[in-house]
Every structure is written in structure tokens, then in C-alpha cells.
Amino acid sequence: MEIARIPQNEQERLDVLKSYNILDSLPEDEYDAITKIASSICNTSIALVSIIDKNRQWFKSTHGIEGVTETPRDVAFCSHAILDPNELFIINDATKDKRFFDNPLTINEPNVIFYAGAPLNSSEGVPLGTLCVIDNKPKILTDNQKDSLKLLSKQVVVLLELRKKNKELSTSNSEVKKLNDQLNSFAYRLTHDLKSPINGVSFLLDVLKEDHIALFKNTGAEEYIGLISDRVVYINTLINEILNYSKVTSENIVFEHFNLKLFLDSIITNIDFENKIFLDTSHLNLNVFTSKIGLLQVFQNLISNSRKFFDEEKSIITVSFKEDVESYYFIYEDNGPGIEEKYFKKVFEMFETLGSTNDNNTGIGLSTVQSIVKRLGGNVGLKKRENNKKGVCFYFNISKKEDKLSICKD
């Protein structure tokens, strides 16, 4: 018996093989289908997807043999096949070949007399193993059978590459999630820790304004105290909105049934202390099943912006709603000053504002809206109102979730 030599690039080959994370993985139907097809096309009793490890040949898929998952590399025909990754390795009759006539796999089960292996070459051109067909009697493949075996081997490589890409994607997603969790945690801790000194500064300013304001009369300092007070309010607003943003991007989502009309009416009641907002909800007396907390923060941000920036006697808001099998769709409009079209995408970026910080606009609210909508499986955007009406027009959708509890009750 002749043992196959070790390839010159063996360490590179083993490193590439390791990157596929294929060794000792569970059987998969896609690979089993290919070995079955290869056996049928080549009219052999056995077909294998064989991977050559450091000291063994391991079978990802077997057709025609049972209970065997690997053999020593020294006796593997496939160890010879990977030495020329550009050609089929064919042994028509192993009993007449000095390399294999006394091979344990030839003289014992599974009695490998005929062997044909098509190398499985990685994207780097490194042979990982073979797709091979085996029979216990001499055989000669036709040109069509050879071509088919080569094509099928490429399909095995496609599966291997797909597995590798999926693994890389999964790892990347895990890393991104980990980094996002760390970032949210840091933002939460930082902003939470900042609240105490900011509250302390605010308290001292109140003391100055209430008990010592006379000291600053006619000095110009009174105006500066007012400016400092405004900045403290802005910083406090910023901290609260960062806390809110980190919360909505990290917490688990809870879904529930609720009435859309009652839901929106309660938001208006809690926001509109001066009776400056008009929102007709009579057409929205219907139930939805989604995240009530998520939708609350979406509409609370939008309505708060309408209230903050309206330039008419009243802020007139309209909310349109429709649904299909997969999603709920909302259109939110107001009669305020609106947003220029060139800012339609920019307003959803973190800390982007279109006005002065004197209005306590932090540029986080619409980023929060976008994050919530995306977490609920939808998208949000801005467009012009119909007939060139002034004001904003937000449109967004959220995915419907199956109410498993209701299904069980039914």
C-alpha cells in the first residue's frame, strides 16, 4: 500500500478547512441529495462527501454505506485525490494498482475496487476533500459521467461556501449586537450618572433666582443666569432622551391588544395642557395588536414635535390608518411649518436638528422613532403633503404579530 504524500501547503489547507467549521457537523439533506445523485449518475453503489483532516478522512455525507463516519487518512483514496486539485482522480481497478491492491479498504469492507474523486476546492483554490463515487467492481466512467461528477463537486463547494458565509454573518451579527448592548449600557450609565450633578446645578440656579436675584439687578448677570438655566433645561432634556433611546433599543418588546382611538386620545390629554392641538380620532375606533409602549413613544414624539413647532392658532393633526395581512400602515400629518425636502432623511439621524438648541430640540426624538419602528419590523419616512399643503407628513408601517394566545383560545 502506498500512503499519499502530504501537500506542500498542508498547514494553509488545514487553516482554510478550519474556517468552514464543517468537521463533525450533523448530516444535512442538501449534501445527502448530492451524493445520491452522484451515485445514480455514475451507477455506483457508494458516493461520499469526504473531507481530509490532519489525520483522518471524515464523511459529511454517505450514500450506500451506514455507520461509518471516518477512516484513517493513511488508507484514504481521497488523500491521493487532493494532490491534484484540478483533475479527477480515477482508479478503474484497485486490485491492479500497486498503490491500492493491498489497501485495507480494498481487501476489506467496503471493498473499494473502483474509485473516482472530484476535488472540493475552496475559493482560495485549496482542496478540502472530494466528492467521490465507489464500487466493488471495476468500472470506467463516460465523459458525461465525469463532467457530471465535476459539476456536482462544485455544488458541494457552493454549500460549503454558503455555510461559511452564514457562520461569518452570524458571528458579525453577534459582535454588532454585543457592541450595541455595550454602547446602550454605557449611554444609560453615563446619562444616569449625569442627572445628579445637573439636578444640583438646577437647584442652585433656583436658589439664586428666588433668594438672591436682587444682587444681580442692573448688572447683566440676571440675563446670564437665565441663559444658564435654559442650557440646564436643554441638557436635562438631552439626558432624558438619551436614556429613553437606549431603553427602547434594548428592552424586550411586549405585544398587546388596545384600542387605537382611546390610545391616541390619552396621548393628547397628557400632552396638550393648553388645548392647542386638534386630532380627530373618530375614524380610529378599532383594535390593534402590537407593542403599545413602542407605538406610544412613536406618537408621543411626533405629537410633541407638532405641539413644539406649530405656527398656527392650533396644531391640527391627522392620523390615517390602514392594514393588510402583514402590516399596519400609518400616515401622520400636521399643519406646522413643515420640513424642507432636503432634510427628509437627515432628520432621522442622531443629534441632527433643524433649529436652535434654544427650543430644547435635541435631535434624538426622530432617531428614537426610527429605532422603534425598525424594531417593530417596519420603516418610517417623510414625504410632501398632498396638494402642497404646509406641514409635515410622516408615513410608517409596523409588522403584524400573530396573537398565539387568541389562536389557542379559538
Steps between C-alpha positions, in 0.01 A plus 500: 500500500623848416423784740426834334760769552410809703432809282759778520232748606357263764492754786328756279257231387415403859455866598259557211314178585460614860339825382208304353411349840378189317680217680275287724192701403165324482368343178316738266246412233665723238825302509318167517304592188825563309657165596179323401500672161871430447449129575206486260674682213823300531313175567703415811394347829669764716549877488663717768577859586841445658697764691871446561598604852851486648492129587165376368254512218159602630172454313254788484260284299486129421282316252516121482678439832374534854659546838833629367592864562878497448811297418872557560649742250782254414261257329276763336484504118392863538839586651644427156219684321570837667861501375381618158208736570439572131433144385276205574684221679381168354596142586317266263619180673678531834604132497731576207643822643821464705392790723171343607493122430578425869322803649278395798204678334553287188549156655240559775164677522393705312716330232604811306585368153385796294556858623446841341548820703439862400693740727303752707700818450443802724474856366874525565561196278584276795370139484292411806399150398303334222164401370573137415313202357603142586410151384611147590571403140713653222338785308567768239314832507370663183593859419150612598530326836836665562362843413199442726723399791704821457184712490359332808827556686464873428153490652646348816747790511210746459338345807826521692549865404142581596552333836815704553331829406204426728739428785689824436174693480378345824828587672487856365140541616594374845791743517283791386233410756763474771645840408152656484415356840825637642437840340144515631616393843773764499259770382250402769758503780661823382178694463360358822813609688479849347149561630610558859749783433263658245219493756741655751586787263130552428426518874776759557368711211152493653647615831679788328189606309266479800716619791782706353373646175516851644880473507504473122260783415636742242828304467421291194556187707125439522491435125795262526328307778197465274721370218671253734160383619387444141817300427442285807146426383637406157766270649240336722275446198792355308584259782139384531473438126829305489372288787176450312686409179724243670194353669291452187791346306583239765183396679292199405186573302162415652197473270142563607152591378384860536256746347670749268252785563523478879876465472547820296245693706694422818826629344332830405353535849842455661686732260254777412460696824425825314239356261713590196469164318212367296499132398183334375518130597138406428604284201759312707264316736658159433728252673860420409746242631851639530740656750299762684812646666679518163211667321450734796855630468465539123183710521613682812813620319308601186222680689749672732684634194173624350415676827851646535534642149147593390461853357122516465227572754461126548711200406266293285615138481356223285582130533404262219502125548469190287610140528561187298588142589860585593511859629332804652554824304484852647519848348555786744448862384489842664456861384827630645792661318606165354846374409689577181527203265881506510480408871253210460765236573732706714244565775510132601874513574607520863552857632396663170290811563354757263472783747671659797567311822308778672181306422640195684493302178766231557477316169440168675120476482473399134799264533303333778194482275703335224659251743164398643337461158790284379482284812132451421591374154418810299633818344436871544543791262395853409319625192320812379137547593248470220411815305814667641335565835734639766608274781670163542393162372659198669415154375593176671402138524545232765476126455205310636574234759302183542301496821570140603289532814191592298562213259523256793174636645326459166 
